[in-house]
mmCIF file of C-alpha atoms and ligand atoms in Angstrom:
data_model
loop_
_atom_site.group_PDB
_atom_site.id
_atom_site.type_symbol
_atom_site.label_atom_id
_atom_site.label_comp_id
_atom_site.label_asym_id
_atom_site.label_seq_id
_atom_site.Cartn_x
_atom_site.Cartn_y
_atom_site.Cartn_z
ATOM 1 C CA MET A 29 85.586 123.409 85.963
ATOM 2 C CA ASP A 30 87.685 120.989 83.872
ATOM 3 C CA LYS A 31 86.833 117.360 83.204
ATOM 4 C CA LEU A 32 89.341 115.983 85.713
ATOM 5 C CA THR A 33 88.151 118.271 88.625
ATOM 6 C CA LEU A 34 84.557 117.368 87.869
ATOM 7 C CA SER A 35 85.295 113.595 87.805
ATOM 8 C CA HIS A 36 87.275 113.770 91.139
ATOM 9 C CA PHE A 37 84.352 115.759 92.652
ATOM 10 C CA ILE A 38 81.847 113.144 91.567
ATOM 11 C CA LYS A 39 83.923 110.266 92.918
ATOM 12 C CA GLN A 40 84.489 111.912 96.250
ATOM 13 C CA LYS A 41 80.781 112.748 96.501
ATOM 14 C CA ALA A 42 79.859 109.118 95.656
ATOM 15 C CA LYS A 43 81.948 107.977 98.622
ATOM 16 C CA ASP A 44 80.401 110.685 100.920
ATOM 17 C CA TYR A 45 76.805 109.318 99.860
ATOM 18 C CA GLY A 46 78.016 105.790 100.880
ATOM 19 C CA PHE A 47 78.471 104.306 97.350
ATOM 20 C CA ALA A 48 81.340 101.775 97.574
ATOM 21 C CA LEU A 49 82.180 101.973 93.856
ATOM 22 C CA CYS A 50 81.854 104.695 91.182
ATOM 23 C CA GLY A 51 83.042 104.539 87.542
ATOM 24 C CA PHE A 52 82.409 106.496 84.372
ATOM 25 C CA ALA A 53 81.738 105.341 80.868
ATOM 26 C CA LYS A 54 81.132 107.267 77.622
ATOM 27 C CA ALA A 55 77.405 107.141 76.619
ATOM 28 C CA GLU A 56 77.003 105.015 73.515
ATOM 29 C CA VAL A 57 74.554 102.579 71.742
ATOM 30 C CA LEU A 58 75.034 98.974 73.133
ATOM 31 C CA ASP A 59 75.628 97.229 69.725
ATOM 32 C CA LYS A 60 77.168 93.947 71.095
ATOM 33 C CA GLU A 61 74.925 93.657 74.060
ATOM 34 C CA LYS A 62 71.939 94.326 71.766
ATOM 35 C CA ILE A 63 72.708 91.024 69.982
ATOM 36 C CA TYR A 64 73.096 89.129 73.215
ATOM 37 C CA LEU A 65 69.842 90.633 74.725
ATOM 38 C CA SER A 66 67.915 90.014 71.569
ATOM 39 C CA LYS A 67 68.982 86.346 71.557
ATOM 40 C CA TRP A 68 68.071 85.926 75.123
ATOM 41 C CA LEU A 69 64.632 87.478 74.532
ATOM 42 C CA SER A 70 64.008 85.449 71.335
ATOM 43 C CA GLU A 71 64.720 82.265 73.267
ATOM 44 C CA LYS A 72 62.209 83.396 75.869
ATOM 45 C CA LYS A 73 64.653 83.287 78.677
ATOM 46 C CA ASN A 74 63.021 86.311 80.113
ATOM 47 C CA ALA A 75 60.037 84.053 81.147
ATOM 48 C CA GLY A 76 56.984 86.302 81.930
ATOM 49 C CA MET A 77 58.976 89.593 82.034
ATOM 50 C CA GLU A 78 57.277 91.066 78.955
ATOM 51 C CA TRP A 79 58.308 94.462 79.886
ATOM 52 C CA MET A 80 61.909 93.598 78.872
ATOM 53 C CA ASN A 81 60.656 93.177 75.303
ATOM 54 C CA ASN A 82 58.614 96.323 75.393
ATOM 55 C CA SER A 83 61.619 98.451 76.462
ATOM 56 C CA PHE A 84 64.098 96.658 74.241
ATOM 57 C CA GLU A 85 65.278 99.666 72.094
ATOM 58 C CA LYS A 86 65.605 101.979 75.093
ATOM 59 C CA ARG A 87 67.599 99.419 77.059
ATOM 60 C CA VAL A 88 70.296 99.320 74.367
ATOM 61 C CA ASN A 89 70.226 103.032 73.563
ATOM 62 C CA PRO A 90 70.617 105.557 76.321
ATOM 63 C CA PHE A 91 69.965 108.497 73.901
ATOM 64 C CA LEU A 92 66.332 107.400 73.640
ATOM 65 C CA ILE A 93 65.785 108.182 77.294
ATOM 66 C CA PHE A 94 68.242 111.102 77.571
ATOM 67 C CA PRO A 95 69.184 112.479 74.221
ATOM 68 C CA GLU A 96 71.835 114.837 75.614
ATOM 69 C CA ALA A 97 73.653 112.027 77.443
ATOM 70 C CA LYS A 98 77.525 112.166 77.145
ATOM 71 C CA SER A 99 78.492 109.902 80.110
ATOM 72 C CA ILE A 100 77.120 107.268 82.387
ATOM 73 C CA ILE A 101 78.113 107.240 86.020
ATOM 74 C CA SER A 102 77.830 103.748 87.460
ATOM 75 C CA LEU A 103 77.467 103.344 91.201
ATOM 76 C CA ALA A 104 77.433 100.266 93.522
ATOM 77 C CA TYR A 105 75.722 100.182 97.052
ATOM 78 C CA VAL A 106 76.664 97.271 99.265
ATOM 79 C CA TYR A 107 73.915 95.391 101.088
ATOM 80 C CA ASP A 108 75.746 92.566 102.597
ATOM 81 C CA THR A 109 75.755 92.013 106.341
ATOM 82 C CA PRO A 110 77.702 89.499 108.666
ATOM 83 C CA PHE A 111 74.821 87.125 108.974
ATOM 84 C CA GLU A 112 74.242 83.642 107.355
ATOM 85 C CA HIS A 113 71.337 81.684 105.982
ATOM 86 C CA SER A 114 70.350 78.814 108.152
ATOM 87 C CA GLU A 115 70.995 75.267 106.861
ATOM 88 C CA ASP A 116 68.029 73.948 108.890
ATOM 89 C CA LYS A 117 65.510 72.383 106.501
ATOM 90 C CA ASN A 118 62.594 73.836 108.461
ATOM 91 C CA ILE A 119 63.848 77.462 107.898
ATOM 92 C CA ALA A 120 62.440 79.571 105.056
ATOM 93 C CA LYS A 121 65.142 81.598 103.252
ATOM 94 C CA ILE A 122 64.656 85.182 102.210
ATOM 95 C CA SER A 123 67.444 86.619 99.918
ATOM 96 C CA ARG A 124 69.931 89.019 101.749
ATOM 97 C CA TYR A 125 68.924 92.111 99.827
ATOM 98 C CA ALA A 126 65.444 91.818 101.311
ATOM 99 C CA TRP A 127 66.368 91.174 104.977
ATOM 100 C CA GLY A 128 66.085 94.779 106.129
ATOM 101 C CA GLU A 129 63.414 97.333 106.815
ATOM 102 C CA LYS A 130 63.639 99.266 103.611
ATOM 103 C CA ASP A 131 63.379 98.826 99.921
ATOM 104 C CA TYR A 132 66.686 99.653 98.145
ATOM 105 C CA HIS A 133 65.003 101.613 95.402
ATOM 106 C CA LYS A 134 63.806 104.121 97.961
ATOM 107 C CA VAL A 135 67.018 104.184 99.914
ATOM 108 C CA ILE A 136 69.209 104.728 96.833
ATOM 109 C CA LYS A 137 66.813 107.224 95.194
ATOM 110 C CA LYS A 138 66.961 109.355 98.302
ATOM 111 C CA LYS A 139 70.781 109.522 97.936
ATOM 112 C CA LEU A 140 70.691 110.131 94.157
ATOM 113 C CA LYS A 141 68.396 113.178 94.329
ATOM 114 C CA PRO A 142 70.696 115.388 96.363
ATOM 115 C CA PHE A 143 73.769 113.912 94.742
ATOM 116 C CA CYS A 144 72.492 114.880 91.331
ATOM 117 C CA ALA A 145 71.530 118.347 92.613
ATOM 118 C CA GLU A 146 75.012 118.833 93.881
ATOM 119 C CA ILE A 147 76.510 117.860 90.503
ATOM 120 C CA GLU A 148 74.050 120.172 88.653
ATOM 121 C CA SER A 149 74.821 123.065 90.990
ATOM 122 C CA LEU A 150 78.472 123.070 89.743
ATOM 123 C CA LEU A 151 77.671 124.435 86.255
ATOM 124 C CA PRO A 152 74.422 125.861 84.901
ATOM 125 C CA GLU A 153 74.553 123.669 81.731
ATOM 126 C CA ILE A 154 74.826 120.378 83.603
ATOM 127 C CA LYS A 155 71.814 118.043 83.372
ATOM 128 C CA THR A 156 71.450 114.654 84.964
ATOM 129 C CA ARG A 157 69.057 111.785 85.151
ATOM 130 C CA ALA A 158 69.217 109.002 87.686
ATOM 131 C CA TYR A 159 68.005 105.369 87.672
ATOM 132 C CA VAL A 160 68.029 102.683 90.272
ATOM 133 C CA ASP A 161 66.671 99.612 88.650
ATOM 134 C CA ASP A 162 63.563 101.705 87.729
ATOM 135 C CA GLY A 163 64.246 102.443 84.142
ATOM 136 C CA PRO A 164 65.111 100.801 80.838
ATOM 137 C CA MET A 165 68.843 100.509 81.438
ATOM 138 C CA MET A 166 71.160 97.538 81.346
ATOM 139 C CA ASP A 167 72.821 98.220 84.733
ATOM 140 C CA LYS A 168 75.320 95.364 84.479
ATOM 141 C CA VAL A 169 76.674 96.442 81.092
ATOM 142 C CA TRP A 170 77.265 100.007 82.342
ATOM 143 C CA ALA A 171 78.948 98.707 85.478
ATOM 144 C CA ILE A 172 81.357 96.736 83.298
ATOM 145 C CA LYS A 173 81.999 99.636 80.902
ATOM 146 C CA SER A 174 82.703 101.950 83.943
ATOM 147 C CA GLY A 175 85.238 99.568 85.330
ATOM 148 C CA ILE A 176 83.512 98.905 88.666
ATOM 149 C CA GLY A 177 83.281 95.185 88.059
ATOM 150 C CA GLN A 178 83.120 92.203 85.668
ATOM 151 C CA GLN A 179 80.358 89.700 85.055
ATOM 152 C CA GLY A 180 80.600 86.392 86.804
ATOM 153 C CA LYS A 181 79.310 83.157 85.347
ATOM 154 C CA HIS A 182 76.193 83.507 87.407
ATOM 155 C CA THR A 183 75.792 86.830 85.473
ATOM 156 C CA ASN A 184 75.914 89.055 88.465
ATOM 157 C CA ILE A 185 78.647 91.863 88.495
ATOM 158 C CA ILE A 186 81.619 91.016 90.760
ATOM 159 C CA ASN A 187 84.221 93.496 91.898
ATOM 160 C CA PRO A 188 87.461 91.615 92.778
ATOM 161 C CA GLU A 189 87.813 93.553 96.072
ATOM 162 C CA ILE A 190 84.275 93.502 97.385
ATOM 163 C CA GLY A 191 82.455 90.741 95.687
ATOM 164 C CA SER A 192 78.965 90.976 94.287
ATOM 165 C CA PHE A 193 76.432 91.703 97.052
ATOM 166 C CA PHE A 194 75.763 95.226 95.930
ATOM 167 C CA PHE A 195 72.968 97.094 94.017
ATOM 168 C CA LEU A 196 73.761 98.947 90.923
ATOM 169 C CA CYS A 197 72.445 102.317 89.721
ATOM 170 C CA GLU A 198 73.384 104.967 87.266
ATOM 171 C CA ILE A 199 73.407 108.683 86.698
ATOM 172 C CA LEU A 200 73.231 109.800 83.033
ATOM 173 C CA ILE A 201 74.978 113.199 82.507
ATOM 174 C CA ASN A 202 75.295 115.597 79.544
ATOM 175 C CA ILE A 203 79.063 116.315 80.268
ATOM 176 C CA GLU A 204 82.105 114.380 79.303
ATOM 177 C CA LEU A 205 84.026 112.840 82.205
ATOM 178 C CA GLU A 206 87.416 111.170 82.619
ATOM 179 C CA TYR A 207 86.504 107.644 81.578
ATOM 180 C CA ASP A 208 87.590 104.498 83.529
ATOM 181 C CA LYS A 209 88.805 101.327 81.842
ATOM 182 C CA PRO A 210 86.883 98.003 82.155
ATOM 183 C CA ILE A 211 88.527 95.437 84.287
ATOM 184 C CA GLU A 212 90.160 93.215 81.779
ATOM 185 C CA ALA A 213 91.092 90.154 84.048
ATOM 186 C CA ASP A 214 88.943 87.091 83.620
ATOM 187 C CA LEU A 215 87.750 86.723 87.229
ATOM 188 C CA CYS A 216 86.093 83.231 86.921
ATOM 189 C CA LYS A 217 88.758 81.395 85.099
ATOM 190 C CA SER A 218 87.887 77.625 85.333
ATOM 191 C CA CYS A 219 85.652 78.047 88.357
ATOM 192 C CA MET A 220 82.286 76.424 88.095
ATOM 193 C CA LEU A 221 81.023 76.710 91.763
ATOM 194 C CA CYS A 222 77.904 78.769 91.021
ATOM 195 C CA ILE A 223 76.895 76.721 87.999
ATOM 196 C CA ASN A 224 77.207 73.488 90.028
ATOM 197 C CA ALA A 225 75.450 74.943 93.167
ATOM 198 C CA CYS A 226 72.336 76.365 91.399
ATOM 199 C CA PRO A 227 69.506 74.195 92.689
ATOM 200 C CA THR A 228 67.486 74.307 89.464
ATOM 201 C CA GLY A 229 70.224 74.394 86.708
ATOM 202 C CA ALA A 230 69.100 78.033 85.811
ATOM 203 C CA ILE A 231 72.668 78.981 84.803
ATOM 204 C CA TYR A 232 72.267 76.969 81.576
ATOM 205 C CA ASP A 233 75.643 78.111 80.221
ATOM 206 C CA GLU A 234 78.571 80.254 81.459
ATOM 207 C CA TYR A 235 77.310 83.866 81.689
ATOM 208 C CA LYS A 236 73.759 82.847 80.960
ATOM 209 C CA VAL A 237 70.753 82.546 83.235
ATOM 210 C CA ASP A 238 67.321 81.312 82.188
ATOM 211 C CA ALA A 239 64.743 83.278 84.258
ATOM 212 C CA ASN A 240 62.159 80.355 83.691
ATOM 213 C CA LEU A 241 64.342 78.239 85.980
ATOM 214 C CA CYS A 242 65.560 80.848 88.370
ATOM 215 C CA ILE A 243 64.162 80.707 91.872
ATOM 216 C CA SER A 244 64.501 84.548 92.006
ATOM 217 C CA TYR A 245 62.123 84.925 89.112
ATOM 218 C CA GLN A 246 59.779 82.195 90.264
ATOM 219 C CA THR A 247 59.384 83.578 93.816
ATOM 220 C CA ILE A 248 59.472 87.292 93.072
ATOM 221 C CA GLU A 249 58.260 88.074 89.500
ATOM 222 C CA ASN A 250 56.091 85.148 88.592
ATOM 223 C CA ARG A 251 52.377 85.886 89.231
ATOM 224 C CA GLY A 252 51.175 82.440 88.223
ATOM 225 C CA GLU A 253 51.836 78.859 89.385
ATOM 226 C CA ILE A 254 55.423 77.672 89.970
ATOM 227 C CA PRO A 255 56.173 74.766 87.621
ATOM 228 C CA PRO A 256 56.038 71.442 89.560
ATOM 229 C CA GLU A 257 59.689 70.510 88.515
ATOM 230 C CA ILE A 258 61.158 73.578 90.136
ATOM 231 C CA ASN A 259 62.637 72.912 93.601
ATOM 232 C CA LEU A 260 62.694 76.101 95.591
ATOM 233 C CA ASP A 261 65.262 74.682 98.031
ATOM 234 C CA ASN A 262 63.628 76.540 100.904
ATOM 235 C CA TRP A 263 63.767 79.976 99.205
ATOM 236 C CA ILE A 264 60.535 81.945 99.647
ATOM 237 C CA TYR A 265 61.801 85.197 98.333
ATOM 238 C CA GLY A 266 64.678 85.510 95.874
ATOM 239 C CA CYS A 267 67.786 83.294 95.937
ATOM 240 C CA ASP A 268 71.421 83.858 96.971
ATOM 241 C CA THR A 269 72.892 80.442 96.314
ATOM 242 C CA CYS A 270 75.008 81.273 93.239
ATOM 243 C CA GLN A 271 76.579 84.342 95.021
ATOM 244 C CA ASP A 272 76.902 82.654 98.349
ATOM 245 C CA VAL A 273 79.261 80.095 96.884
ATOM 246 C CA CYS A 274 81.284 82.548 94.960
ATOM 247 C CA PRO A 275 84.897 82.850 96.263
ATOM 248 C CA TYR A 276 84.753 86.675 95.650
ATOM 249 C CA ASN A 277 82.117 86.921 98.305
ATOM 250 C CA SER A 278 84.614 86.315 101.061
ATOM 251 C CA ARG A 279 82.121 87.924 103.485
ATOM 252 C CA ASN A 280 84.308 90.471 105.055
ATOM 253 C CA ILE A 281 82.936 93.638 103.354
ATOM 254 C CA PHE A 282 79.692 94.672 104.850
ATOM 255 C CA THR A 283 77.255 97.547 104.344
ATOM 256 C CA GLU A 284 77.401 100.358 106.859
ATOM 257 C CA ASP A 285 73.688 100.961 106.259
ATOM 258 C CA LYS A 286 71.968 99.231 109.217
ATOM 259 C CA ARG A 287 68.607 99.361 107.315
ATOM 260 C CA PHE A 288 69.801 96.216 105.324
ATOM 261 C CA TYR A 289 70.551 94.290 108.501
ATOM 262 C CA PRO A 290 68.222 91.369 109.096
ATOM 263 C CA ARG A 291 65.005 92.005 111.069
ATOM 264 C CA GLU A 292 64.477 89.725 113.885
ATOM 265 C CA GLU A 293 60.880 89.017 113.040
ATOM 266 C CA ILE A 294 61.643 87.572 109.540
ATOM 267 C CA PHE A 295 65.233 86.331 109.759
ATOM 268 C CA ASN A 296 65.747 82.543 109.778
ATOM 269 C CA LYS A 297 62.161 81.760 110.818
ATOM 270 C CA SER A 298 60.531 78.450 110.204
ATOM 271 C CA VAL A 299 58.159 77.809 107.293
ATOM 272 C CA ASP A 300 55.363 76.996 109.782
ATOM 273 C CA GLU A 301 55.849 80.232 111.703
ATOM 274 C CA LEU A 302 55.841 82.394 108.554
ATOM 275 C CA SER A 303 52.825 80.509 107.161
ATOM 276 C CA LYS A 304 50.698 81.793 110.034
ATOM 277 C CA LEU A 305 50.877 85.444 108.850
ATOM 278 C CA SER A 306 47.386 86.715 107.749
ATOM 279 C CA GLU A 307 47.347 89.012 104.727
ATOM 280 C CA GLU A 308 47.015 92.019 107.063
ATOM 281 C CA GLU A 309 49.991 90.927 109.105
ATOM 282 C CA PHE A 310 52.012 90.295 105.903
ATOM 283 C CA ASN A 311 51.216 93.782 104.485
ATOM 284 C CA LYS A 312 52.186 95.399 107.783
ATOM 285 C CA MET A 313 55.319 93.357 108.267
ATOM 286 C CA PHE A 314 56.658 93.976 104.904
ATOM 287 C CA GLU A 315 55.446 97.592 104.294
ATOM 288 C CA GLY A 316 58.069 99.490 102.448
ATOM 289 C CA THR A 317 60.326 96.465 101.849
ATOM 290 C CA PRO A 318 61.069 94.549 98.594
ATOM 291 C CA VAL A 319 59.110 91.528 99.867
ATOM 292 C CA ARG A 320 55.742 93.200 99.267
ATOM 293 C CA ARG A 321 56.527 92.786 95.504
ATOM 294 C CA THR A 322 55.467 89.095 95.611
ATOM 295 C CA LYS A 323 52.153 90.076 97.145
ATOM 296 C CA TYR A 324 50.417 87.994 99.687
ATOM 297 C CA ALA A 325 49.264 85.540 97.157
ATOM 298 C CA GLY A 326 52.829 84.918 95.999
ATOM 299 C CA TRP A 327 53.990 84.694 99.639
ATOM 300 C CA VAL A 328 51.476 82.042 100.435
ATOM 301 C CA ARG A 329 52.284 80.124 97.131
ATOM 302 C CA ASN A 330 56.000 80.147 97.857
ATOM 303 C CA LEU A 331 55.583 78.864 101.422
ATOM 304 C CA LYS A 332 53.154 76.209 100.354
ATOM 305 C CA LYS A 333 55.529 75.032 97.660
ATOM 306 C CA VAL A 334 58.437 74.866 100.145
ATOM 307 C CA LYS A 335 56.340 73.057 102.737
ATOM 308 C CA GLU A 336 55.361 70.359 100.194
ATOM 309 C CA SER A 337 59.047 69.701 99.679
ATOM 310 C CA LEU A 338 59.943 69.207 103.257
HETATM 311 C C1 B12 B 8 65.830 90.872 84.480
HETATM 312 C C2 B12 B 8 66.535 90.884 85.789
HETATM 313 C C3 B12 B 8 66.578 89.697 86.543
HETATM 314 C C4 B12 B 8 66.019 88.414 85.991
HETATM 315 C C5 B12 B 8 66.964 87.798 84.943
HETATM 316 C C6 B12 B 8 68.500 87.661 85.577
HETATM 317 C C7 B12 B 8 69.547 87.903 84.582
HETATM 318 N N1 B12 B 8 70.676 87.277 84.741
HETATM 319 O O1 B12 B 8 69.498 88.839 83.726
HETATM 320 C C8 B12 B 8 65.805 87.580 87.353
HETATM 321 C C9 B12 B 8 64.313 87.814 87.806
HETATM 322 C C10 B12 B 8 65.995 86.069 87.154
HETATM 323 C C11 B12 B 8 66.803 88.314 88.278
HETATM 324 C C12 B12 B 8 67.362 87.668 89.342
HETATM 325 C C13 B12 B 8 68.230 88.213 90.190
HETATM 326 N N2 B12 B 8 68.616 89.571 90.169
HETATM 327 CO CO1 B12 B 8 68.115 90.740 88.796
HETATM 328 N N3 B12 B 8 67.825 92.076 87.373
HETATM 329 C C14 B12 B 8 67.233 92.041 86.267
HETATM 330 C C15 B12 B 8 67.362 93.364 85.558
HETATM 331 C C16 B12 B 8 65.999 94.197 85.632
HETATM 332 C C17 B12 B 8 67.738 93.269 83.992
HETATM 333 C C18 B12 B 8 68.972 92.373 83.721
HETATM 334 C C19 B12 B 8 69.077 92.015 82.240
HETATM 335 O O2 B12 B 8 69.107 93.027 81.463
HETATM 336 N N4 B12 B 8 69.083 90.890 81.852
HETATM 337 C C20 B12 B 8 69.111 90.455 80.514
HETATM 338 C C21 B12 B 8 70.221 89.426 80.332
HETATM 339 C C22 B12 B 8 70.338 89.160 78.777
HETATM 340 O O3 B12 B 8 71.407 89.953 80.785
HETATM 341 P P1 B12 B 8 72.554 89.121 81.390
HETATM 342 O O4 B12 B 8 72.126 87.894 81.979
HETATM 343 O O5 B12 B 8 73.474 89.995 82.129
HETATM 344 O O6 B12 B 8 73.148 88.644 79.983
HETATM 345 C C23 B12 B 8 74.422 89.141 79.472
HETATM 346 C C24 B12 B 8 75.406 88.092 79.378
HETATM 347 O O7 B12 B 8 74.744 86.822 79.009
HETATM 348 C C25 B12 B 8 76.252 88.532 78.359
HETATM 349 N N5 B12 B 8 76.918 87.632 77.526
HETATM 350 C C26 B12 B 8 76.351 86.813 76.490
HETATM 351 N N6 B12 B 8 77.282 85.927 76.072
HETATM 352 C C27 B12 B 8 78.371 86.125 76.775
HETATM 353 C C28 B12 B 8 79.561 85.428 76.753
HETATM 354 C C29 B12 B 8 80.580 85.868 77.674
HETATM 355 C C30 B12 B 8 81.945 85.220 77.671
HETATM 356 C C31 B12 B 8 80.366 86.948 78.596
HETATM 357 C C32 B12 B 8 81.408 87.391 79.555
HETATM 358 C C33 B12 B 8 79.172 87.579 78.630
HETATM 359 C C34 B12 B 8 78.235 87.166 77.737
HETATM 360 O O8 B12 B 8 75.582 89.411 77.455
HETATM 361 C C35 B12 B 8 74.255 89.612 78.006
HETATM 362 C C36 B12 B 8 73.841 91.080 77.812
HETATM 363 O O9 B12 B 8 74.707 91.938 78.386
HETATM 364 C C37 B12 B 8 68.509 94.038 86.329
HETATM 365 C C38 B12 B 8 68.389 95.613 86.476
HETATM 366 C C39 B12 B 8 68.735 96.351 85.229
HETATM 367 N N7 B12 B 8 67.898 97.267 84.931
HETATM 368 O O10 B12 B 8 69.700 96.110 84.594
HETATM 369 C C40 B12 B 8 68.521 93.356 87.655
HETATM 370 C C41 B12 B 8 69.848 93.009 88.361
HETATM 371 C C42 B12 B 8 70.744 92.325 87.315
HETATM 372 N N8 B12 B 8 69.416 92.008 89.360
HETATM 373 C C43 B12 B 8 70.157 92.048 90.430
HETATM 374 C C44 B12 B 8 69.917 91.184 91.490
HETATM 375 C C45 B12 B 8 70.617 91.503 92.795
HETATM 376 C C46 B12 B 8 69.324 89.895 91.365
HETATM 377 C C47 B12 B 8 69.347 88.715 92.324
HETATM 378 C C48 B12 B 8 70.654 88.448 92.986
HETATM 379 C C49 B12 B 8 68.178 88.929 93.245
HETATM 380 C C50 B12 B 8 68.073 87.717 94.297
HETATM 381 N N9 B12 B 8 68.825 87.721 95.365
HETATM 382 O O11 B12 B 8 67.110 87.023 94.090
HETATM 383 C C51 B12 B 8 68.908 87.494 91.263
HETATM 384 C C52 B12 B 8 70.261 86.877 90.648
HETATM 385 C C53 B12 B 8 69.949 85.837 89.651
HETATM 386 C C54 B12 B 8 71.076 85.629 88.697
HETATM 387 N N10 B12 B 8 71.931 84.722 88.898
HETATM 388 O O12 B12 B 8 71.214 86.426 87.739
HETATM 389 C C55 B12 B 8 71.139 93.192 90.458
HETATM 390 C C56 B12 B 8 72.569 92.638 90.257
HETATM 391 C C57 B12 B 8 73.623 93.357 91.014
HETATM 392 C C58 B12 B 8 74.947 92.841 90.621
HETATM 393 N N11 B12 B 8 75.892 92.966 91.549
HETATM 394 O O13 B12 B 8 75.283 92.413 89.530
HETATM 395 C C59 B12 B 8 70.574 94.062 89.281
HETATM 396 C C60 B12 B 8 71.662 94.821 88.452
HETATM 397 C C61 B12 B 8 69.562 95.100 89.887
HETATM 398 C C62 B12 B 8 70.279 96.263 90.465
HETATM 399 N N12 B12 B 8 70.069 97.485 89.838
HETATM 400 O O14 B12 B 8 70.965 96.171 91.453
HETATM 401 N N13 B12 B 8 67.031 89.504 87.819
HETATM 402 S S1 SF4 B 9 69.631 82.919 91.903
HETATM 403 FE FE1 SF4 B 9 69.384 80.716 92.569
HETATM 404 S S2 SF4 B 9 68.154 79.810 91.057
HETATM 405 FE FE2 SF4 B 9 68.820 81.710 90.271
HETATM 406 S S3 SF4 B 9 70.667 81.265 89.112
HETATM 407 FE FE3 SF4 B 9 71.331 81.808 91.195
HETATM 408 S S4 SF4 B 9 71.450 79.822 92.283
HETATM 409 FE FE4 SF4 B 9 70.228 79.535 90.381
HETATM 410 S S1 SF4 B 10 81.319 81.149 91.693
HETATM 411 FE FE1 SF4 B 10 83.130 80.962 90.413
HETATM 412 S S2 SF4 B 10 82.292 80.868 88.350
HETATM 413 FE FE2 SF4 B 10 80.704 81.637 89.580
HETATM 414 S S3 SF4 B 10 80.844 83.816 89.456
HETATM 415 FE FE3 SF4 B 10 82.075 83.248 91.250
HETATM 416 S S4 SF4 B 10 84.149 82.928 90.545
HETATM 417 FE FE4 SF4 B 10 82.783 82.995 88.660
#
């Protein structure tokens, strides 16, 4: 099978598995991004995410995790739905990607396994390795290199046709493919909407986010106290503000995967109502969903902080 036929096969299969975007990049050491990442880490913009330091070398060098790698297949899975956050000040906001009944890691992993098996079955020498935000990869960098999107000033990857409400994942493969070209257009131009809308000033410069100030970090990853100066703006799990205001998220491209649609019992509920959940109820309600990541202690802390600001 030649390079072109294999590349067509993979793109067609990506569609069949429900991925909205698929692109290919040559596997290489990320020299330029290594400098950016290293600066970001040295300025401690990663806040308490020590694991980013620990896996630094692997993040910028795919050959350290898969020495035979020749190409990186970048994939995007849309999670947006035709629902809106409430503007009511008594409502606790949960970010869109966590509205549904399932954790995206599991949903996407379940697709990648048979997808990789199908690719490997084409030729005996093909080997693959798949990651969905569960390995030391720089997902956004590979998405740019594979031409499936460009970085917005809020630092998320935007595709000009479908916006940015999608997850990214990769398949590393030991075969050369027909590589895509990065999107060259400057998508943001003079727009500053996300920077101006961020409730905490976390986008401290164009294309740069300080995790210490980001509500997403504070409500999901931080295991300690949330600094008093941080206003959660009613977010109790993650934050969508910078993407909600982005003109590329015109809100007419939605996921076909109903598992990401908002669950009645958690969607646009009041701070008071959600504060009543016991630990047992919390664990049951969010079993198998991303919200479990903050643990009950984080859930209670976030709700308390929002309640204090009402
Ligand atoms: C760490 C992390 C976070 C941290 C840090 C955020 C960040 N901006 O990196 C925190 C916890 C805050 C976070 C929050 C969120 N995250 Co997050 N996160 C990650 C993770 C694990 C690593 C990202 C990383 O490497 N950051 C390091 C910094 C240095 O990278 P960077 O900000 O992109 O910096 C680049 C630019 O600054 C650039 N650069 C430097 N100078 C210049 C100059 C110019 C002109 C340009 C163009 C670029 C440029 O170079 C840097 C290196 O490439 C990835 C998964 C993965 N394995 O890649 C998910 C990931 C980025 N997160 C994701 C999501 C969905 C979110 C949230 C939306 C979740 C939510 N709703 O709450 C928020 C969004 C917050 C935001 N505005 O970024 C998705 C993004 C999907 C997409 N469409 O892009 C990813 C890819 C997970 C996934 N697999 O789907 N996240
Ligand atoms: S996710 Fe929220 S806090 Fe973080 S950069 Fe975007 S708007 Fe700011
Ligand atoms: S809101 Fe504007 S500046 Fe921010 S990512 Fe979207 S287009 Fe770029």
